[in-house]
CSV table of C-alpha atoms and ligand atoms in Angstrom, one decimal:
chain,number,residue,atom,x,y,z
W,1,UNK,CA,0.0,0.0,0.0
W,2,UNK,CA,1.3,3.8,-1.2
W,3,UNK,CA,-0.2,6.9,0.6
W,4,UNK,CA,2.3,8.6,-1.6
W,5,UNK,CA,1.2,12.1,-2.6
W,6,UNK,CA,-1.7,12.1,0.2
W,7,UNK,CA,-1.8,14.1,3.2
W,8,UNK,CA,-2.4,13.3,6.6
W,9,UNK,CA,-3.9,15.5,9.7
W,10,UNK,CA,-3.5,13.6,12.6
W,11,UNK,CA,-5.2,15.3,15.8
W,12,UNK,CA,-3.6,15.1,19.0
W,13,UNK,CA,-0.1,13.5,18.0
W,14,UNK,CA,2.4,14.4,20.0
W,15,UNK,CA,2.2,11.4,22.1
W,16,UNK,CA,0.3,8.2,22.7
W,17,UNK,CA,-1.9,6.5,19.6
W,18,UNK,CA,-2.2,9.5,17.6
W,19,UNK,CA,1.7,9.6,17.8
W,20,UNK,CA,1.8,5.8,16.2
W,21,UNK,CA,-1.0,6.7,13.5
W,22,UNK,CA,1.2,9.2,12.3
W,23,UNK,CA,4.2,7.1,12.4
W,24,UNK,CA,2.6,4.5,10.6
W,25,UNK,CA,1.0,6.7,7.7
W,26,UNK,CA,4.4,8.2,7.2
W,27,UNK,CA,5.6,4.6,7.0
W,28,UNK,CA,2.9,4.1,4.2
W,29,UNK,CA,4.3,7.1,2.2
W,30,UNK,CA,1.8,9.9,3.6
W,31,UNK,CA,2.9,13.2,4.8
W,32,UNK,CA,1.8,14.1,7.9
W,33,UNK,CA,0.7,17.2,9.7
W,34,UNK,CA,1.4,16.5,13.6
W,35,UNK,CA,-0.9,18.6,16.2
W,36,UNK,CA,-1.3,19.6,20.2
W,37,UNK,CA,-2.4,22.5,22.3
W,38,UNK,CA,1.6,23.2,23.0
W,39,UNK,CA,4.1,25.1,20.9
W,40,UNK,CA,7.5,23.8,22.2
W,41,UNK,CA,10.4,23.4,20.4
W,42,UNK,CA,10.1,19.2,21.0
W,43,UNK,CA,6.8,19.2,19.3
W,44,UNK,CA,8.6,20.8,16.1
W,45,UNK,CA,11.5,17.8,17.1
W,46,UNK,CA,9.3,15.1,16.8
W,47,UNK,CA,7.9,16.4,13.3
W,48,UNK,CA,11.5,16.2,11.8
W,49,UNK,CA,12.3,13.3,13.4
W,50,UNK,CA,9.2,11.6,11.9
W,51,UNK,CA,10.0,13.3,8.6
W,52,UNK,CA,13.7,12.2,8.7
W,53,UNK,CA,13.0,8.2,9.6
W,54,UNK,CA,10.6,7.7,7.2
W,55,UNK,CA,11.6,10.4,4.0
W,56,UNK,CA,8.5,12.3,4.0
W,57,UNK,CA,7.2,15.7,4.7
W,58,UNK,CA,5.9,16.4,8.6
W,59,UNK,CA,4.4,19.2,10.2
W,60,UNK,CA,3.8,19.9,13.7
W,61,UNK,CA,0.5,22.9,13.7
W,62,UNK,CA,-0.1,24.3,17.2
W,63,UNK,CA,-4.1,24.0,17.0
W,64,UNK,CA,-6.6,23.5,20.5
W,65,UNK,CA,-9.3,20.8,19.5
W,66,UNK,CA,-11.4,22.4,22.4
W,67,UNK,CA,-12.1,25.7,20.3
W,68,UNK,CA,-14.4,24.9,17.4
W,69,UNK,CA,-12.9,27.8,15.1
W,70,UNK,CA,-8.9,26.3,15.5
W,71,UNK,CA,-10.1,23.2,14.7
W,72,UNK,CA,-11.0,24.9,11.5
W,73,UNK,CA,-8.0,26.9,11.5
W,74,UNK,CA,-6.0,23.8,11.6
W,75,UNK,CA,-7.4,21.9,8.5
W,76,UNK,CA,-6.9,25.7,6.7
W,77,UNK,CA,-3.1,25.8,7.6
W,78,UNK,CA,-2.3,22.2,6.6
W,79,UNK,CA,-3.5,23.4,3.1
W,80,UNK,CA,-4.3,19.8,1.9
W,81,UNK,CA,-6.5,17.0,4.0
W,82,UNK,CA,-6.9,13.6,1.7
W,83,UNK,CA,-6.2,11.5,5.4
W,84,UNK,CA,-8.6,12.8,8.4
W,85,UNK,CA,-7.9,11.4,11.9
W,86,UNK,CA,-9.6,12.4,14.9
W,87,UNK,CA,-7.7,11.3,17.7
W,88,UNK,CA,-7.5,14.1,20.7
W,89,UNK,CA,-8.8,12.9,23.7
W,90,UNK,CA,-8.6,13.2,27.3
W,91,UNK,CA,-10.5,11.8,30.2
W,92,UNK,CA,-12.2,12.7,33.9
W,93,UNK,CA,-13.3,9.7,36.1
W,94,UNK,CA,-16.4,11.2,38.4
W,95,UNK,CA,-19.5,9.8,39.8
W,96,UNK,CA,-22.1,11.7,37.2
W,97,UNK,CA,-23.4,14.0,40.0
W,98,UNK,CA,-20.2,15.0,41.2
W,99,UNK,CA,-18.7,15.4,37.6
W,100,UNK,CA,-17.0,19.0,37.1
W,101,UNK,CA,-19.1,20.9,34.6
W,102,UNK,CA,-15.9,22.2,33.2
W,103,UNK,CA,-14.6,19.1,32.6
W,104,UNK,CA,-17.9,17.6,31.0
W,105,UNK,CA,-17.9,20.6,28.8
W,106,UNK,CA,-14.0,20.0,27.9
W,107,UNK,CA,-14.5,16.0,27.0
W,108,UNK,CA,-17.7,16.6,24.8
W,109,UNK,CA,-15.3,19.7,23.3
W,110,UNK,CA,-11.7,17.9,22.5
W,111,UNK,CA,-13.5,14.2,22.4
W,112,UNK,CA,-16.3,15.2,20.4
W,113,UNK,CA,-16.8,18.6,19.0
W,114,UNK,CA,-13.8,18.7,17.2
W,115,UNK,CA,-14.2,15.8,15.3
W,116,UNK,CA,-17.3,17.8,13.9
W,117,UNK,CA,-15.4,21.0,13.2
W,118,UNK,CA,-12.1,19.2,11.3
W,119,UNK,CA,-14.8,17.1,8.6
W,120,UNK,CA,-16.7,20.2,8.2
W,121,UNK,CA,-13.7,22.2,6.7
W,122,UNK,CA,-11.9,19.0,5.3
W,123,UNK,CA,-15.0,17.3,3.2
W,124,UNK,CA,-14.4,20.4,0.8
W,125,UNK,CA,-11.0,19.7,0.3
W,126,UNK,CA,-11.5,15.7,-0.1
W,127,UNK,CA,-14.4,16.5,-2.2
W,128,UNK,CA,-13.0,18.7,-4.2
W,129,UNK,CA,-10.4,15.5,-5.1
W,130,UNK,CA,-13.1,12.7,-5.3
W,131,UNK,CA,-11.0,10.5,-2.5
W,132,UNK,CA,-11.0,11.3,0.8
W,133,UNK,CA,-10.3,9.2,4.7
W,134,UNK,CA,-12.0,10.5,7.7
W,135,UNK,CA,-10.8,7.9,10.4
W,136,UNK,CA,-12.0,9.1,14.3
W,137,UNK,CA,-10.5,7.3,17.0
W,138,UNK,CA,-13.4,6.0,19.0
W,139,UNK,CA,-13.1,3.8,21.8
W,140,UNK,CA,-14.3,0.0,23.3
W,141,UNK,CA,-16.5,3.3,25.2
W,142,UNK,CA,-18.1,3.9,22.4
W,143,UNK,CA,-19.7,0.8,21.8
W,144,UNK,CA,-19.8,0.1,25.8
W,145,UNK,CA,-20.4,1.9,28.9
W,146,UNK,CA,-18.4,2.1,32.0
W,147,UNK,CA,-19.5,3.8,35.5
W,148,UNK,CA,-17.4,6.9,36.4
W,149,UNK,CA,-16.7,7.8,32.5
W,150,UNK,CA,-19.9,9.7,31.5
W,151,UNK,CA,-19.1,12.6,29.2
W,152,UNK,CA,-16.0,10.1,27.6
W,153,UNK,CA,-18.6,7.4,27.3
W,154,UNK,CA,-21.3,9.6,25.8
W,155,UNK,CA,-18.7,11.6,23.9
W,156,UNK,CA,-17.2,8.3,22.0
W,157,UNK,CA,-20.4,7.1,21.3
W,158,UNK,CA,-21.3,10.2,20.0
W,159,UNK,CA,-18.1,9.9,17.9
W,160,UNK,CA,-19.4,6.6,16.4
W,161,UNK,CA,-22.6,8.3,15.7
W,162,UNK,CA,-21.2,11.4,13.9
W,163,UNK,CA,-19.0,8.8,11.9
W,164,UNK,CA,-22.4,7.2,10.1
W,165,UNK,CA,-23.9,10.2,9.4
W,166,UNK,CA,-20.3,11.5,7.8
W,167,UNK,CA,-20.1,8.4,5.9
W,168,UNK,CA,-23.9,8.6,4.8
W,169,UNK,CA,-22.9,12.6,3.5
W,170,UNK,CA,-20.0,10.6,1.8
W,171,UNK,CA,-21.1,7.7,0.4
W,172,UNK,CA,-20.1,7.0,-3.5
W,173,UNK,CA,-17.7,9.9,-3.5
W,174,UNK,CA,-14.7,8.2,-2.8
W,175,UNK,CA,-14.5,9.1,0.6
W,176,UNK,CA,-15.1,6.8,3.9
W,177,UNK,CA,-15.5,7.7,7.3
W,178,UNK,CA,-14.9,4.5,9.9
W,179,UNK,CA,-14.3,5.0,13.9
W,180,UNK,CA,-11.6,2.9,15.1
W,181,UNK,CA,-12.6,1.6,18.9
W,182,UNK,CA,-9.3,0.4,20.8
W,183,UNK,CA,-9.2,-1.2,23.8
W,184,UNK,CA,-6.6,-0.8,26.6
W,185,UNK,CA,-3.7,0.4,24.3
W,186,UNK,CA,0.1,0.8,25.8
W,187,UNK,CA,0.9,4.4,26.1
W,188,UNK,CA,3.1,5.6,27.5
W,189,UNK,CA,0.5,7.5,30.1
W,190,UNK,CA,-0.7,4.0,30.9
W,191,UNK,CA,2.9,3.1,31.0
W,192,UNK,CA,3.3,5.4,33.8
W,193,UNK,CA,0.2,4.1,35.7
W,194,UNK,CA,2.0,0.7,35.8
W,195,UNK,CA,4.5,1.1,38.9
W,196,UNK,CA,2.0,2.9,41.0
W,197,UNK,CA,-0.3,0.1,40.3
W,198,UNK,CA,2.1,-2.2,41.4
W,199,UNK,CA,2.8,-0.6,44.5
W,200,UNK,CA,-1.1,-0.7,45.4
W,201,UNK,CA,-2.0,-4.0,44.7
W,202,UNK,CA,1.2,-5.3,46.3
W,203,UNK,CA,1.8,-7.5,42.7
W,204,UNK,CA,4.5,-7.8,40.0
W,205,UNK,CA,4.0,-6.3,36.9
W,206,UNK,CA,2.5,-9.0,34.7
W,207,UNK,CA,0.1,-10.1,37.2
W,208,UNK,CA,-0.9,-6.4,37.9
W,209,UNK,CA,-1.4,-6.2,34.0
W,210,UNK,CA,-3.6,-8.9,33.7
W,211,UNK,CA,-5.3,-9.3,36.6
W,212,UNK,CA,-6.2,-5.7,37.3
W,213,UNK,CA,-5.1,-3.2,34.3
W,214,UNK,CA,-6.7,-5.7,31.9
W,215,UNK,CA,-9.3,-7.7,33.8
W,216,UNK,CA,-12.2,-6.6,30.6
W,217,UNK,CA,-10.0,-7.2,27.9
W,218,UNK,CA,-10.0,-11.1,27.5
W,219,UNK,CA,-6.8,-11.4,25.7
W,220,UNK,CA,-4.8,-10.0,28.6
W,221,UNK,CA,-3.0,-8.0,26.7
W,222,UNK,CA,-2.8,-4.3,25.8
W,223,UNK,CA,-2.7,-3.2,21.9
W,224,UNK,CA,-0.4,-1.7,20.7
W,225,UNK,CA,-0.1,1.9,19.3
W,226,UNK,CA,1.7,0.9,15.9
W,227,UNK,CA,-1.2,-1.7,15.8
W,228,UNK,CA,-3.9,1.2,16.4
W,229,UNK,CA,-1.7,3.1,13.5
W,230,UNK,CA,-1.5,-0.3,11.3
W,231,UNK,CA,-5.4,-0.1,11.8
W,232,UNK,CA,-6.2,3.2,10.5
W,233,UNK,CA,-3.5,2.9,7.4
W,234,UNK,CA,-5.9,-0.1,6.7
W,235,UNK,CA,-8.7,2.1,6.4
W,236,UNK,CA,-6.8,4.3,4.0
W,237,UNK,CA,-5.7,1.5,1.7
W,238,UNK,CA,-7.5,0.9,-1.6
W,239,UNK,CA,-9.1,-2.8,0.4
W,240,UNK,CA,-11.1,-0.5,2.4
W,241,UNK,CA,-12.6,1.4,-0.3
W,242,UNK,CA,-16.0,-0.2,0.6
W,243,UNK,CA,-15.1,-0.1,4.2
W,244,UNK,CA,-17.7,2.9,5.4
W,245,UNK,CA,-19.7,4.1,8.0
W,246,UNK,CA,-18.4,1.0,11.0
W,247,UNK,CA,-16.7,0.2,14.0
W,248,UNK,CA,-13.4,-1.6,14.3
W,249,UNK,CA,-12.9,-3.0,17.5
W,250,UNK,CA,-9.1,-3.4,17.9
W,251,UNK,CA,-9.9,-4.7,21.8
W,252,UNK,CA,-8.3,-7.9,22.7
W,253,UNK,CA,-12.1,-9.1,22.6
W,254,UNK,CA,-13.6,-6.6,24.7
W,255,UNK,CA,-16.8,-5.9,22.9
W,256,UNK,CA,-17.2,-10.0,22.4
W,257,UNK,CA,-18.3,-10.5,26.4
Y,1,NAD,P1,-2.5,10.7,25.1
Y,1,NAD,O1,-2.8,11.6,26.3
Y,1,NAD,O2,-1.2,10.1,25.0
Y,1,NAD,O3,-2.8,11.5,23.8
Y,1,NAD,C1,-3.8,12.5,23.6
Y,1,NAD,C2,-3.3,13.4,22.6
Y,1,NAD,O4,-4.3,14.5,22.5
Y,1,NAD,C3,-2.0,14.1,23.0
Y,1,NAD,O5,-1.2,14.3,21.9
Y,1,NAD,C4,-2.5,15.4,23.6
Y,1,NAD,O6,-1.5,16.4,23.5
Y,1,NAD,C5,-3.7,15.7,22.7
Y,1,NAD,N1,-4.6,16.7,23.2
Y,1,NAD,C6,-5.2,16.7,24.4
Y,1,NAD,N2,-5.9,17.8,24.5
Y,1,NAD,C7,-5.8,18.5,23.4
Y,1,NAD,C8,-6.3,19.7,22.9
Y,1,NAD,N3,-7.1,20.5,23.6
Y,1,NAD,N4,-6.0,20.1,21.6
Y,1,NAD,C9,-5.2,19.3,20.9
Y,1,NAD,N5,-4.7,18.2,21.3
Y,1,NAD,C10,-5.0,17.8,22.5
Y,1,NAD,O7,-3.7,9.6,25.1
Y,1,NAD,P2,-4.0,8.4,24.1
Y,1,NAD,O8,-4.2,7.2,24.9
Y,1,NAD,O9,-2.9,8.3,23.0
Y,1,NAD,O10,-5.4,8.8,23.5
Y,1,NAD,C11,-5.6,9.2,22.1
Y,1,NAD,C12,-7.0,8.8,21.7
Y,1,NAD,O11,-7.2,7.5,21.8
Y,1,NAD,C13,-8.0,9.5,22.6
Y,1,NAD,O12,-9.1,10.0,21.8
Y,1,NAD,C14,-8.5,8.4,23.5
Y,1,NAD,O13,-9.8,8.6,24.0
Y,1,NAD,C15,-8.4,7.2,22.6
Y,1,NAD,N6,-8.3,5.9,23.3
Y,1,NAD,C16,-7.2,5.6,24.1
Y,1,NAD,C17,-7.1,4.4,24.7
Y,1,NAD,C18,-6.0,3.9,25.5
Y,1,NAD,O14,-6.0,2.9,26.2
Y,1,NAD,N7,-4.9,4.7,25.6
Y,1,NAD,C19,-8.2,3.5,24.5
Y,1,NAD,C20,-9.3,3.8,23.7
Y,1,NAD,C21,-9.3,5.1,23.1
């Protein structure tokens, strides 16, 4: 598979799964616009480095996915959008009536919202060449529910939602719209959960990991974030082309119990 001559915009990639999607579209000959909230020098870093391991072009574009107009903004300075993927996320874990309002407001906003506000100014563009990927990164919580995770549940289900109706607006144009829902991936923010885990439960690593970290996920073992990336370059290859308007479950079996 060649993604040559397509470009990427990969939302929240400075780290984590989005970080992995990009790597693995630049592996499959894409170039890649990188994105955060921050504007550090390492963010720039990480474009180049990405650039120089796999020979294409990368761009890191300060953008926050929380304000509707630099989501916008951010499909508008990347000039070009044939690969959509709407990956910024972040999480609160509250009981619903003691849930922050602010951070409700910010999960539905970076989760969400912005997934709404990046298709609406990159369909033109994709349009506009008759071939077009819009891939959001859902979650297992958007096909199931846990307690304490009520505006990241309803948010990713709401991201599996608004990823039919794109792919109904789409259909026969040569564009798809798919959400991928991971399980329990290894980032490194739930890398850094690990020790402290440990420490709590009074266990060794493994048995932490699969007794505790992973006691939904029946394979007992995280996924990977190149496997997350593998997934969405998938969705952009010319096998998918039919692929529109679905869930894939990349879980461990999650969503089987
Ligand atoms: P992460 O914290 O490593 O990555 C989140 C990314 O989003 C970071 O690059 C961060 O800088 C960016 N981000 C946060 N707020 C932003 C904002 N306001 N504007 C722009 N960028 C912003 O976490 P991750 O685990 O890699 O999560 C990535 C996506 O995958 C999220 O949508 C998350 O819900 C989803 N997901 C993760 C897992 C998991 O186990 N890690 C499982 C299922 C789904």
């Amino acid at each position: 598979m060649s993604l040559a001559g397509k470009t990427a915009v990969v939302t929240g990639s400075n780290s984590g799964i989005g970080l992995g999607v990009a790597h693995e579209l630049a592996r499959a000959g894409a170039d890649v616009v990188i994105n955060s909230f921050t504007d550090r020098p390492e963010d720039h870093a990480l474009a180049a480095e990405i650039a120089a391991e796999h020979g294409v072009n990368v761009r890191y574009i300060q953008a926050d996915m929380s304000d509707g107009a630099a989501c916008r903004a951010l499909i508008a300075a990347a000039g070009a959008c044939d690969i959509l993927v709407n990956n910024a996320g972040i999480q609160h874990v509250a009981a619903i009536e003691e849930f922050p309002i602010d951070k409700w407001n910010a999960i539905l906003a970076i989760n969400l919202s912005s997934a709404f506000h990046t298709t609406a100014a990159a369909l033109p563009l994709m349009r506009a060449k008759g071939w077009g990927r819009v891939v959001n990164v859902a979650s297992a919580h958007g096909l199931t529910a846990s307690p304490y995770k009520s505006a990241y549940v309803a948010a990713k289900h709401g991201v599996v939602g608004f990823s039919k109706v794109t792919a109904l607006e789409t259909a026969g144009q040569g564009i798809t719209c798919n959400a991928v829902c991971p399980g329990y991936v290894l980032t490194p923010l739930v890398e850094a959960q690990i020790p402290d885990q440990m420490k709590k439960h009074g266990m060794d690593r493994e048995t932490v990991i699969k007794e505790v970290m992973l006691e939904r996920q029946p394979s007992r073992q995280f996924a990977t974030t190149a496997q997350i990336g593998g997934t969405v370059a998938f969705l952009c290859s010319a096998a998918a082309d039919q692929i529109t308007g679905t869930t894939i479950s990349v879980d461990g079996g999650w969503t089987a119990l």
